[in-house]
mmCIF file of C-alpha atoms in Angstrom:
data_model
loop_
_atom_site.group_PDB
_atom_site.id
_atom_site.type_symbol
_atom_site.label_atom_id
_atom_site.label_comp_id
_atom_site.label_asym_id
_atom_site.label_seq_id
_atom_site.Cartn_x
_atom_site.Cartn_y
_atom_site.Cartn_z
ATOM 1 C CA UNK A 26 0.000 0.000 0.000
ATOM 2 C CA UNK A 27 1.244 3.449 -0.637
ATOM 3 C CA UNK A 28 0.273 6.584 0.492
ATOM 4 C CA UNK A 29 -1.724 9.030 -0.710
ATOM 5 C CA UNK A 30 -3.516 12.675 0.012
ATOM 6 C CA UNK A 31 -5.973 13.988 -1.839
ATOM 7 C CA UNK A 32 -7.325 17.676 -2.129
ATOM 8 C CA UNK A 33 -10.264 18.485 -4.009
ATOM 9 C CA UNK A 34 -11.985 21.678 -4.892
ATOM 10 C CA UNK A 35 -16.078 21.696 -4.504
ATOM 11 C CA UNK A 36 -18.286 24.596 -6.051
ATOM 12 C CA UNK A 37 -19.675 26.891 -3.889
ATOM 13 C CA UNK A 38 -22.704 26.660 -5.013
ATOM 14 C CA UNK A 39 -23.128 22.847 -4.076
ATOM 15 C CA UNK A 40 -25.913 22.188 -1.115
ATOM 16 C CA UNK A 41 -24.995 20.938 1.973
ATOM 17 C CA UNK A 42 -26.460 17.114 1.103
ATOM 18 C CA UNK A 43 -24.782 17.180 -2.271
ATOM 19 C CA UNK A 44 -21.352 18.234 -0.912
ATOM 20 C CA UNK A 45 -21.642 15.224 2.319
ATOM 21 C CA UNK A 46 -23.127 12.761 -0.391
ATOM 22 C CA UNK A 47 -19.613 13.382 -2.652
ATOM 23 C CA UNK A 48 -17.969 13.346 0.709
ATOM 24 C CA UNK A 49 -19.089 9.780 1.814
ATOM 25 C CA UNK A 50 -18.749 8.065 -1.634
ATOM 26 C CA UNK A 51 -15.185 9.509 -1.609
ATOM 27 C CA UNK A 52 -14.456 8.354 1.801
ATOM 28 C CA UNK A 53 -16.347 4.704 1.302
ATOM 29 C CA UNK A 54 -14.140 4.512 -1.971
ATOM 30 C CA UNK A 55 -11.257 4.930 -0.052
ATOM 31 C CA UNK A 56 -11.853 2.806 2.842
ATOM 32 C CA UNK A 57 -13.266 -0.049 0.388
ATOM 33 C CA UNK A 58 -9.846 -0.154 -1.263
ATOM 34 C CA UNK A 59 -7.527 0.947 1.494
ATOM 35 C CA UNK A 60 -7.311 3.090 5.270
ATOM 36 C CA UNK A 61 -8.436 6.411 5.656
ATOM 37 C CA UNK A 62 -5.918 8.258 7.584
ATOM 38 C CA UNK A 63 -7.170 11.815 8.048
ATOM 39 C CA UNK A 64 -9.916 13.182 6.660
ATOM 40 C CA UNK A 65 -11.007 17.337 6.843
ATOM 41 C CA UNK A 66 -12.497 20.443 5.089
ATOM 42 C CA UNK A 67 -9.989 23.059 4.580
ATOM 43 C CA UNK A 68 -12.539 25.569 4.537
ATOM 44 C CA UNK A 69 -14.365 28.041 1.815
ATOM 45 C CA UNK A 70 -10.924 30.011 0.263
ATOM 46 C CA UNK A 71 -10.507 32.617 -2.759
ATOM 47 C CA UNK A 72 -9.172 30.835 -5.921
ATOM 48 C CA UNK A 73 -5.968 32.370 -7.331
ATOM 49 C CA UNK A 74 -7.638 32.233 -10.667
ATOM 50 C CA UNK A 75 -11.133 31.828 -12.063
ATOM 51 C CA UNK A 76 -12.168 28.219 -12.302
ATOM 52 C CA UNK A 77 -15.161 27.402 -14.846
ATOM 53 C CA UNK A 78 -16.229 31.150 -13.626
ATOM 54 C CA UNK A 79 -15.941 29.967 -9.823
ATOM 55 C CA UNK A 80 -14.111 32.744 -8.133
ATOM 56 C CA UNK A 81 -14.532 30.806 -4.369
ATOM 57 C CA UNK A 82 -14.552 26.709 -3.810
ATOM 58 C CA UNK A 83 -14.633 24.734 -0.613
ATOM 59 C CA UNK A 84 -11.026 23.237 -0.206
ATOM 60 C CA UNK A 85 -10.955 18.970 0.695
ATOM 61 C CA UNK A 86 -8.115 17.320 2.107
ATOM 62 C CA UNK A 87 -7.967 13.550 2.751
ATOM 63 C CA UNK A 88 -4.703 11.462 3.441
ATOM 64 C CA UNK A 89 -4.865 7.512 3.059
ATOM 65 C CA UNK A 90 -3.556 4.455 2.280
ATOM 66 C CA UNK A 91 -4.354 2.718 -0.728
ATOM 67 C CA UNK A 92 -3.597 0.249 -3.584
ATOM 68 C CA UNK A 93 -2.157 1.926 -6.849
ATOM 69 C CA UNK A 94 -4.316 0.339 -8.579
ATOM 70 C CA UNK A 95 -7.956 2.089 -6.657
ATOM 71 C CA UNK A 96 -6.675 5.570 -7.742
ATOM 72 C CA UNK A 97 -7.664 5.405 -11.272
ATOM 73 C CA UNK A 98 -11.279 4.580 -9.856
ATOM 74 C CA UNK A 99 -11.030 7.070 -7.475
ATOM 75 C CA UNK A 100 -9.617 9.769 -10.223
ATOM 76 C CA UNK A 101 -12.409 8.509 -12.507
ATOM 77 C CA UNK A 102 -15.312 9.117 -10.010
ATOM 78 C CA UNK A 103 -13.616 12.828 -9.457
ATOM 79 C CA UNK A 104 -13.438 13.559 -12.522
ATOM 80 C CA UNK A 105 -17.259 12.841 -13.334
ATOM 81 C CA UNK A 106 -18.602 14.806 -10.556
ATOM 82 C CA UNK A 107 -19.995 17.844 -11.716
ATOM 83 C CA UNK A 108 -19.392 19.420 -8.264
ATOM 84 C CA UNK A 109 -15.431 18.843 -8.301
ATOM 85 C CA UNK A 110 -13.578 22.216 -9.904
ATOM 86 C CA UNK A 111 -10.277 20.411 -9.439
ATOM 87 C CA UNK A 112 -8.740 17.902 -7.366
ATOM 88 C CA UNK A 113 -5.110 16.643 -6.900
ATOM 89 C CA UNK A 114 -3.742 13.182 -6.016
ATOM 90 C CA UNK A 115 -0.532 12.778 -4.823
ATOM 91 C CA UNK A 116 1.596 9.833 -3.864
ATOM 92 C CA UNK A 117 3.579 11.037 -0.391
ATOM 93 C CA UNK A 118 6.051 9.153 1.618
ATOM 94 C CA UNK A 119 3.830 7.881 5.094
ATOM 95 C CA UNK A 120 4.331 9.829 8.348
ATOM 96 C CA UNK A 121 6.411 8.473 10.880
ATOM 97 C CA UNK A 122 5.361 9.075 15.080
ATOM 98 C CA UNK A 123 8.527 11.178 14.828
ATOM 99 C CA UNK A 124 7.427 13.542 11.464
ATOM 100 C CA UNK A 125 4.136 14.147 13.282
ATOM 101 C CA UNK A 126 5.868 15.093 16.692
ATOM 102 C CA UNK A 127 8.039 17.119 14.758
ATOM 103 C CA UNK A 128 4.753 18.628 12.999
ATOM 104 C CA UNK A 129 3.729 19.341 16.338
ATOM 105 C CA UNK A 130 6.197 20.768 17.931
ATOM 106 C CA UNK A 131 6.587 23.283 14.812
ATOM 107 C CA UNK A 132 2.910 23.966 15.163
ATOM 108 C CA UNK A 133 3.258 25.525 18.730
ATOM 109 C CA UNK A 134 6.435 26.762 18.244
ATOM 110 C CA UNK A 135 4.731 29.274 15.638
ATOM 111 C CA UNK A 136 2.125 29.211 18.019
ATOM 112 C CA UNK A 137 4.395 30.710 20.705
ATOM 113 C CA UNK A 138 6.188 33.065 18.691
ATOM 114 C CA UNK A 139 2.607 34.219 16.977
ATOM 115 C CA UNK A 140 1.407 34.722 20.623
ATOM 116 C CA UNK A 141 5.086 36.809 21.383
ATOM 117 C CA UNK A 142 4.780 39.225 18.484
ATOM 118 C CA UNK A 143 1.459 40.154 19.796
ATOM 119 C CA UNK A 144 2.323 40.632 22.824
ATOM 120 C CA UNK A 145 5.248 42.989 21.545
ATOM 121 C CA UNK A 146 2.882 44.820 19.545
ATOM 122 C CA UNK A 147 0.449 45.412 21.984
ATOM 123 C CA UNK A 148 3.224 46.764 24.408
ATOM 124 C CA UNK A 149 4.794 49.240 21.838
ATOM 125 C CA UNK A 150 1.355 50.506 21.269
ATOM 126 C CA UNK A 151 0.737 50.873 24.943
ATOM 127 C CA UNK A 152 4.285 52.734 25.220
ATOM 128 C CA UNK A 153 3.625 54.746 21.357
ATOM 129 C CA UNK A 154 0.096 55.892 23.571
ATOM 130 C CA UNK A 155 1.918 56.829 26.798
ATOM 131 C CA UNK A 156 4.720 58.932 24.910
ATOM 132 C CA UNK A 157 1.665 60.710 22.985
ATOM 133 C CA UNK A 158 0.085 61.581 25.942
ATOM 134 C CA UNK A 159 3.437 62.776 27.477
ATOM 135 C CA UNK A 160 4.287 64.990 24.356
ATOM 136 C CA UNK A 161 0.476 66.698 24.308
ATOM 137 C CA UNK A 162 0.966 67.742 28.144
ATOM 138 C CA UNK A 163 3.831 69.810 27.634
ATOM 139 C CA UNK A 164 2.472 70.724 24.230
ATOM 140 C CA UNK A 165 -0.489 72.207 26.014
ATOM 141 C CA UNK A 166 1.789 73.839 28.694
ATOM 142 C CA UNK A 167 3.252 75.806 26.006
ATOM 143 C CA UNK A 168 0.087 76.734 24.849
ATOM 144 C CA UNK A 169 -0.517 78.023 27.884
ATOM 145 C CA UNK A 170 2.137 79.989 27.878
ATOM 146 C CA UNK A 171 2.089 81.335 24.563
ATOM 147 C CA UNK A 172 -0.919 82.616 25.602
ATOM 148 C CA UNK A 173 0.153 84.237 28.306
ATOM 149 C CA UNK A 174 2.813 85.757 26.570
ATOM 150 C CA UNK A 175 0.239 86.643 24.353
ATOM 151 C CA UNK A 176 -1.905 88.666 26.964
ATOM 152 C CA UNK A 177 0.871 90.052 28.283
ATOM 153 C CA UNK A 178 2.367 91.669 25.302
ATOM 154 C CA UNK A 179 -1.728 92.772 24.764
ATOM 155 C CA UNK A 180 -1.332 94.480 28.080
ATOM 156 C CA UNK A 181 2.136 95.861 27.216
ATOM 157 C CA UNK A 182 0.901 97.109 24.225
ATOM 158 C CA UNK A 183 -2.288 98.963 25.578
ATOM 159 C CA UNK A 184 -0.382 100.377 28.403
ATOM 160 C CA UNK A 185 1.897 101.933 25.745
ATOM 161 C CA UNK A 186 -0.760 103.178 23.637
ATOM 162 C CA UNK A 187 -2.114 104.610 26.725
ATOM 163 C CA UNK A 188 0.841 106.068 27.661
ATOM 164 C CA UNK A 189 1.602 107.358 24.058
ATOM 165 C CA UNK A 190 -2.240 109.137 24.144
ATOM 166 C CA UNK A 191 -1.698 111.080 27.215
ATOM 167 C CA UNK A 192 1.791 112.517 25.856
ATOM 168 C CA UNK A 193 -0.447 113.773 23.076
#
């Protein structure tokens, strides 16, 4: 047995029972002529192109273990379902205990280092906030003294007019 994974691309447009009706015969095809390993929807995702004027598709992936010989049954019934945009079979070496600890330990290592970055962000915008807030006090300290600078050299100036109409 070799094995396999298998992605396939689903319309959009398909309805709930047609999409789990191409699911099952997929997955009883598989586990008729081998072992269904994993087995998950990838989700509703933008094409990179258009595909038969589909801009969206619901993404399929399905790793197993089969006979060579089932695939060009299983590539046949793909290729006749009018719901299937595209699909992809391709032969991959199995996964060891070790590749998927490895997998794992990958996955929350990016997991950590997502969680760090945020963290990092969210304390240079705490500090960028602080520093603004320190900047607009003194700004409006200056303000304040402009302004009284302001009405100062108003006062100035009317005393000296005042003075300048009595000399008159």
């Amino acid at each position: 047995m070799s094995h396999y994974e298998l992605v396939y691309l689903m319309r959009v447009s398909t309805s709930d029972s047609d999409a789990q009706k191409l699911h099952t015969l997929v997955n009883d095809h598989i586990k008729a002529h081998g072992e269904l390993i994993k087995d998950g929807e990838i989700g509703k995702r933008k094409l990179a192109y258009e595909i038969e004027k589909q801009i969206h598709a619901n993404y399929w992936l399905i790793e197993f273990n089969a006979e060579p010989e089932s695939i060009k049954e299983l590539h046949r019934l793909l290729t006749l379902n009018e719901h299937v945009l595209r699909f992809l079979i391709a032969q991959t070496r199995a996964k060891t205990k070790e590749d998927i600890e490895r997998e794992e330990q990958m996955k929350e290592s990016m997991e950590k280092s997502r969680m760090r970055k945020t963290q990092e962000e969210k304390e240079k915008t705490r500090t960028e906030i602080e520093e603004k807030k320190k900047q607009e006090v003194p700004k409006k300290k200056e303000e304040e003294k402009e302004k009284l600078s302001l009405e100062e050299l108003d006062q100035k100036l009317d005393e000296l007019l005042k003075d300048d109409s009595l000399n008159d």
